[in-house]
């Protein structure tokens, strides 16, 4: 089971010779495949290699080239690119300091590069210093984080494989959507109130994650209430390659307002990232794309601090 998350913070410089090895592995003559022409899967919402649950691949132009396929990751404060992308764009190492890459299971120091411009739709981020990611996120060219989205509206249509990023304009949600509010802080992930088997739970909306993962506090609360499940061992590997152990357990329904998501098997583990968000001692769950991908449409309005969900019918 693979699980990935991206977050970074500045750290003192490490050996640039060692860090340059990542970029050296990439072929500078690699050419880009246009998303709309040759992609074998859905155009914008690509299936994962493990279970065909779609993660959101956004077509992003970097320094005027592309589009590159970046995974939209609502758990990431910054964007990041792979060594291949850095090599294609001839981005030099050593001009910006390395950063600490924080995954769900551990941390690692990685090199960074400076981008002149990153653009998709109405989103333009200029002069960003981004990490070179050691993991390609299921074959994508990197991750698209939340930097620059404070006044934006992200619309994801799973049924039609579309993603658009526009200015919010502060408009109200359309009919048929369930609306949930989250805190106005781009330095933290989208956290909303949910119920799992009737247990009040903090739910982190994590479009960068393949699978849904809960902490031990939620497992204990569910066992105390009404069920004693059979568990089987599972392992969680993050973007930093560190591994944590967990237990996969059949779990009750996840209620997000009036919308119910059925995700029969969830892995429970006190991940390192739960500690980082101070969510070890209260029920919490990372809702990944195995659950979110069952929706028809998902809208994140960062200006209104609203998460809008439309369930799939038929």
Short mmCIF file of C-alpha atoms in Angstrom, two decimals:
data_model
loop_
_atom_site.label_atom_id
_atom_site.label_comp_id
_atom_site.label_asym_id
_atom_site.label_seq_id
_atom_site.Cartn_x
_atom_site.Cartn_y
_atom_site.Cartn_z
CA UNK A 1 0.00 0.00 0.00
CA UNK A 2 1.43 3.32 -1.05
CA UNK A 3 0.55 6.56 0.67
CA UNK A 4 2.10 9.92 -0.18
CA UNK A 5 2.03 13.43 1.26
CA UNK A 6 4.08 16.52 0.59
CA UNK A 7 5.04 19.40 2.84
CA UNK A 8 8.30 21.29 3.09
CA UNK A 9 10.17 23.77 5.26
CA UNK A 10 13.56 25.45 4.82
CA UNK A 11 16.57 23.75 6.35
CA UNK A 12 20.37 24.44 6.34
CA UNK A 13 22.25 23.43 3.21
CA UNK A 14 23.41 19.85 2.83
CA UNK A 15 25.98 18.32 0.44
CA UNK A 16 25.04 19.55 -3.03
CA UNK A 17 27.06 16.77 -4.63
CA UNK A 18 24.84 14.18 -2.97
CA UNK A 19 21.67 16.09 -3.78
CA UNK A 20 22.63 16.51 -7.44
CA UNK A 21 22.48 12.75 -7.90
CA UNK A 22 18.69 12.96 -8.18
CA UNK A 23 18.84 15.24 -11.19
CA UNK A 24 21.75 13.39 -12.74
CA UNK A 25 19.55 10.32 -13.08
CA UNK A 26 17.14 12.17 -15.35
CA UNK A 27 17.55 12.22 -19.13
CA UNK A 28 17.83 15.85 -20.30
CA UNK A 29 16.61 14.82 -23.77
CA UNK A 30 13.30 13.51 -22.45
CA UNK A 31 10.36 15.03 -24.30
CA UNK A 32 6.94 15.82 -22.92
CA UNK A 33 3.80 13.99 -23.94
CA UNK A 34 0.88 16.40 -24.42
CA UNK A 35 -1.89 15.57 -21.98
CA UNK A 36 -4.70 16.01 -24.45
CA UNK A 37 -3.17 13.94 -27.21
CA UNK A 38 -1.33 10.87 -26.00
CA UNK A 39 -2.36 10.22 -22.40
CA UNK A 40 -3.65 6.65 -22.23
CA UNK A 41 -5.93 7.22 -19.23
CA UNK A 42 -8.40 9.98 -18.42
CA UNK A 43 -7.09 13.37 -19.52
CA UNK A 44 -7.00 15.18 -16.19
CA UNK A 45 -7.94 12.66 -13.52
CA UNK A 46 -5.53 9.79 -13.90
CA UNK A 47 -5.90 6.30 -12.42
CA UNK A 48 -3.39 5.11 -9.85
CA UNK A 49 -1.25 2.12 -10.63
CA UNK A 50 -2.43 0.15 -7.61
CA UNK A 51 -6.19 0.23 -7.70
CA UNK A 52 -7.37 2.45 -10.59
CA UNK A 53 -8.71 5.06 -8.17
CA UNK A 54 -8.17 8.40 -9.90
CA UNK A 55 -5.87 11.03 -8.47
CA UNK A 56 -6.15 14.48 -9.95
CA UNK A 57 -3.53 15.20 -12.60
CA UNK A 58 -3.54 18.92 -13.39
CA UNK A 59 -2.02 20.15 -16.69
CA UNK A 60 0.50 22.77 -15.51
CA UNK A 61 2.85 24.97 -17.54
CA UNK A 62 6.25 25.58 -15.95
CA UNK A 63 8.51 28.35 -17.24
CA UNK A 64 6.42 28.45 -20.41
CA UNK A 65 6.84 24.74 -21.18
CA UNK A 66 4.43 21.84 -20.81
CA UNK A 67 1.87 21.03 -19.86
CA UNK A 68 3.36 18.85 -17.14
CA UNK A 69 1.16 16.46 -15.18
CA UNK A 70 1.14 17.55 -11.53
CA UNK A 71 -0.96 15.80 -8.90
CA UNK A 72 -3.27 18.28 -7.17
CA UNK A 73 -2.45 17.76 -3.48
CA UNK A 74 -4.64 19.59 -0.97
CA UNK A 75 -2.31 18.39 1.78
CA UNK A 76 0.69 20.20 0.26
CA UNK A 77 1.52 23.82 1.03
CA UNK A 78 4.00 24.05 -1.86
CA UNK A 79 4.38 22.48 -5.28
CA UNK A 80 7.23 20.16 -6.22
CA UNK A 81 8.67 18.59 -9.38
CA UNK A 82 10.53 15.41 -10.24
CA UNK A 83 14.16 15.20 -11.27
CA UNK A 84 13.05 14.54 -14.85
CA UNK A 85 11.19 17.86 -15.02
CA UNK A 86 14.16 19.72 -13.54
CA UNK A 87 16.41 18.18 -16.18
CA UNK A 88 14.04 18.97 -19.08
CA UNK A 89 13.87 22.61 -17.98
CA UNK A 90 17.67 22.77 -17.39
CA UNK A 91 17.13 24.06 -13.86
CA UNK A 92 20.45 24.50 -12.03
CA UNK A 93 21.08 23.08 -8.57
CA UNK A 94 22.95 24.84 -5.80
CA UNK A 95 21.34 28.26 -6.11
CA UNK A 96 18.63 27.59 -3.52
CA UNK A 97 18.94 25.70 -0.22
CA UNK A 98 17.65 22.16 0.33
CA UNK A 99 14.40 21.64 2.22
CA UNK A 100 12.93 19.12 4.61
CA UNK A 101 10.33 16.96 2.88
CA UNK A 102 7.74 15.84 5.42
CA UNK A 103 5.74 12.75 4.55
CA UNK A 104 3.06 10.87 6.43
CA UNK A 105 5.68 8.38 7.62
CA UNK A 106 8.91 10.34 7.89
CA UNK A 107 11.13 13.19 6.70
CA UNK A 108 13.96 13.56 4.20
CA UNK A 109 16.19 16.37 2.96
CA UNK A 110 15.90 17.06 -0.78
CA UNK A 111 17.32 19.65 -3.20
CA UNK A 112 15.31 22.58 -4.58
CA UNK A 113 15.13 24.63 -7.77
CA UNK A 114 13.66 28.02 -8.58
CA UNK A 115 10.81 28.26 -11.11
CA UNK A 116 10.21 31.49 -12.98
CA UNK A 117 6.51 30.74 -13.37
CA UNK A 118 4.02 27.97 -12.67
CA UNK A 119 0.61 28.40 -14.32
CA UNK A 120 -2.72 26.60 -14.72
CA UNK A 121 -5.99 28.37 -15.47
CA UNK A 122 -6.21 31.56 -13.40
CA UNK A 123 -3.41 30.38 -11.09
CA UNK A 124 0.05 31.86 -11.66
CA UNK A 125 2.86 31.49 -9.13
CA UNK A 126 6.05 33.42 -9.92
CA UNK A 127 9.54 32.90 -8.53
CA UNK A 128 8.70 29.80 -6.46
CA UNK A 129 11.44 27.69 -4.89
CA UNK A 130 10.23 24.08 -5.05
CA UNK A 131 11.66 20.72 -3.94
CA UNK A 132 12.79 18.00 -6.29
CA UNK A 133 10.66 15.06 -5.23
CA UNK A 134 12.16 11.59 -4.78
CA UNK A 135 8.79 10.05 -5.66
CA UNK A 136 6.90 10.54 -8.92
CA UNK A 137 3.43 10.23 -7.35
CA UNK A 138 2.23 7.39 -9.52
CA UNK A 139 3.93 8.54 -12.73
CA UNK A 140 3.06 12.24 -12.49
CA UNK A 141 5.62 15.00 -12.98
CA UNK A 142 5.25 16.37 -9.44
CA UNK A 143 2.63 17.86 -7.14
CA UNK A 144 0.60 21.06 -7.27
CA UNK A 145 0.28 22.51 -3.78
CA UNK A 146 -2.00 25.17 -2.31
CA UNK A 147 0.36 28.16 -2.69
CA UNK A 148 -1.42 30.85 -4.67
CA UNK A 149 -4.92 29.42 -4.19
CA UNK A 150 -6.14 31.82 -1.47
CA UNK A 151 -8.57 33.56 -3.85
CA UNK A 152 -9.19 30.62 -6.19
CA UNK A 153 -11.91 28.06 -6.87
CA UNK A 154 -10.88 24.54 -7.85
CA UNK A 155 -13.55 22.56 -9.72
CA UNK A 156 -13.01 18.81 -10.19
CA UNK A 157 -15.40 16.77 -12.33
CA UNK A 158 -14.61 13.09 -11.85
CA UNK A 159 -17.24 11.87 -14.28
CA UNK A 160 -15.90 13.99 -17.17
CA UNK A 161 -12.23 13.96 -16.12
CA UNK A 162 -11.88 17.73 -15.88
CA UNK A 163 -10.20 20.16 -13.53
CA UNK A 164 -10.44 23.96 -13.70
CA UNK A 165 -8.84 26.60 -11.47
CA UNK A 166 -10.47 30.03 -11.58
CA UNK A 167 -10.89 33.10 -9.40
CA UNK A 168 -13.55 32.44 -6.78
CA UNK A 169 -15.76 35.52 -7.25
CA UNK A 170 -17.38 34.48 -3.95
CA UNK A 171 -20.39 32.84 -5.57
CA UNK A 172 -22.69 30.50 -3.67
CA UNK A 173 -22.58 26.73 -4.26
CA UNK A 174 -24.78 25.26 -6.98
CA UNK A 175 -27.86 23.22 -6.17
CA UNK A 176 -27.19 19.58 -5.39
CA UNK A 177 -23.90 20.17 -3.54
CA UNK A 178 -23.27 19.49 0.13
CA UNK A 179 -21.23 22.36 1.59
CA UNK A 180 -18.72 22.00 4.43
CA UNK A 181 -16.59 24.79 5.88
CA UNK A 182 -12.89 24.67 6.73
CA UNK A 183 -10.48 27.05 8.45
CA UNK A 184 -8.99 29.87 6.33
CA UNK A 185 -5.36 28.81 6.59
CA UNK A 186 -3.36 27.65 3.57
CA UNK A 187 -0.57 26.46 5.88
CA UNK A 188 -2.79 23.61 7.11
CA UNK A 189 -4.74 21.03 5.11
CA UNK A 190 -8.48 21.14 4.53
CA UNK A 191 -10.02 19.78 7.74
CA UNK A 192 -13.78 19.35 8.10
CA UNK A 193 -16.07 17.69 10.64
CA UNK A 194 -17.24 14.18 9.76
CA UNK A 195 -18.74 11.14 11.41
CA UNK A 196 -17.42 7.61 11.00
CA UNK A 197 -19.82 5.02 12.35
CA UNK A 198 -21.41 7.82 14.38
CA UNK A 199 -18.07 8.91 15.90
CA UNK A 200 -17.32 12.63 15.51
CA UNK A 201 -14.07 12.77 13.54
CA UNK A 202 -11.74 15.38 12.09
CA UNK A 203 -11.47 14.60 8.36
CA UNK A 204 -8.50 15.80 6.32
CA UNK A 205 -9.30 16.08 2.60
CA UNK A 206 -6.19 14.70 0.94
CA UNK A 207 -6.34 14.61 -2.86
CA UNK A 208 -2.66 13.66 -2.97
CA UNK A 209 -3.26 10.34 -1.21
CA UNK A 210 -4.34 7.12 -2.86
CA UNK A 211 -5.84 5.53 0.23
CA UNK A 212 -7.89 6.56 3.25
CA UNK A 213 -6.06 6.21 6.58
CA UNK A 214 -7.35 6.77 10.13
CA UNK A 215 -5.60 7.11 13.47
CA UNK A 216 -5.77 4.70 16.40
CA UNK A 217 -8.01 7.07 18.36
CA UNK A 218 -10.78 6.54 15.80
CA UNK A 219 -10.25 2.79 15.80
CA UNK A 220 -10.48 2.69 19.60
CA UNK A 221 -13.64 4.83 19.60
CA UNK A 222 -15.30 2.55 17.05
CA UNK A 223 -14.35 -0.59 18.97
CA UNK A 224 -15.69 0.94 22.19
CA UNK A 225 -19.01 1.76 20.54
CA UNK A 226 -20.08 -1.25 18.64
CA UNK A 227 -17.66 -3.41 16.74
CA UNK A 228 -14.65 -5.62 17.25
CA UNK A 229 -13.20 -6.07 13.78
CA UNK A 230 -10.81 -8.57 12.36
CA UNK A 231 -7.64 -6.77 11.39
CA UNK A 232 -4.90 -7.70 8.98
CA UNK A 233 -1.42 -6.17 8.89
CA UNK A 234 -0.71 -3.41 6.40
CA UNK A 235 2.24 -1.13 5.59
CA UNK A 236 2.23 2.53 4.63
CA UNK A 237 5.06 3.97 2.56
CA UNK A 238 5.28 7.73 2.16
CA UNK A 239 6.98 10.06 -0.29
CA UNK A 240 10.16 9.92 1.81
CA UNK A 241 10.27 6.08 1.48
CA UNK A 242 9.92 5.64 5.23
CA UNK A 243 7.50 2.85 6.19
CA UNK A 244 5.03 2.62 9.08
CA UNK A 245 2.93 -0.36 10.08
CA UNK A 246 -0.82 -0.34 10.36
CA UNK A 247 -3.93 -2.52 10.48
CA UNK A 248 -6.49 -2.77 7.70
CA UNK A 249 -10.00 -3.05 9.14
CA UNK A 250 -13.53 -3.12 7.71
CA UNK A 251 -15.00 0.23 8.74
CA UNK A 252 -18.49 1.81 8.92
CA UNK A 253 -19.67 4.57 6.61
CA UNK A 254 -18.02 8.00 6.48
CA UNK A 255 -20.58 10.80 6.73
CA UNK A 256 -19.57 14.22 5.38
CA UNK A 257 -22.64 16.29 6.18
CA UNK A 258 -25.51 14.69 4.26
CA UNK A 259 -23.16 12.71 1.99
CA UNK A 260 -22.21 9.15 2.85
CA UNK A 261 -19.04 7.54 1.52
CA UNK A 262 -18.63 3.80 1.83
CA UNK A 263 -14.99 2.78 2.07
CA UNK A 264 -15.12 -0.77 3.39
CA UNK A 265 -11.46 -1.19 4.34
CA UNK A 266 -9.38 1.52 5.99
CA UNK A 267 -5.84 1.28 7.36
CA UNK A 268 -5.39 2.49 10.94
CA UNK A 269 -2.05 3.81 12.14
CA UNK A 270 -0.74 6.68 14.26
CA UNK A 271 1.13 8.18 11.36
CA UNK A 272 3.85 10.71 11.91
CA UNK A 273 1.73 13.32 10.14
CA UNK A 274 -1.08 12.95 12.70
CA UNK A 275 1.47 13.97 15.34
CA UNK A 276 2.51 16.94 13.24
CA UNK A 277 -1.11 18.17 13.13
CA UNK A 278 -1.73 17.35 16.82
CA UNK A 279 -4.40 14.80 15.91
CA UNK A 280 -3.12 11.71 17.69
CA UNK A 281 -5.43 11.82 20.70
CA UNK A 282 -8.72 12.61 18.94
CA UNK A 283 -10.43 10.63 16.15
CA UNK A 284 -9.04 11.71 12.78
CA UNK A 285 -8.99 10.38 9.24
CA UNK A 286 -7.13 11.21 6.04
CA UNK A 287 -9.68 10.86 3.25
CA UNK A 288 -7.83 9.84 0.12
CA UNK A 289 -8.81 9.38 -3.49
CA UNK A 290 -10.23 5.89 -2.99
CA UNK A 291 -13.10 7.63 -1.17
CA UNK A 292 -13.14 11.05 -2.87
CA UNK A 293 -13.09 9.42 -6.30
CA UNK A 294 -16.55 7.94 -5.67
CA UNK A 295 -18.03 11.46 -5.84
CA UNK A 296 -19.39 13.05 -9.02
CA UNK A 297 -17.88 16.50 -8.47
CA UNK A 298 -15.67 18.19 -5.88
CA UNK A 299 -15.24 21.94 -5.49
CA UNK A 300 -12.77 23.71 -3.20
CA UNK A 301 -13.48 27.43 -2.83
CA UNK A 302 -10.48 28.80 -0.96
CA UNK A 303 -11.87 32.34 -0.84
CA UNK A 304 -15.14 31.23 0.82
CA UNK A 305 -13.36 28.45 2.78
CA UNK A 306 -15.90 25.96 1.51
CA UNK A 307 -15.70 22.35 0.38
CA UNK A 308 -18.56 21.45 -1.98
CA UNK A 309 -19.41 17.81 -2.70
CA UNK A 310 -21.83 16.36 -5.22
CA UNK A 311 -22.55 12.63 -4.82
CA UNK A 312 -22.55 10.32 -7.80
CA UNK A 313 -26.00 9.10 -8.87
CA UNK A 314 -27.05 6.12 -10.93
#
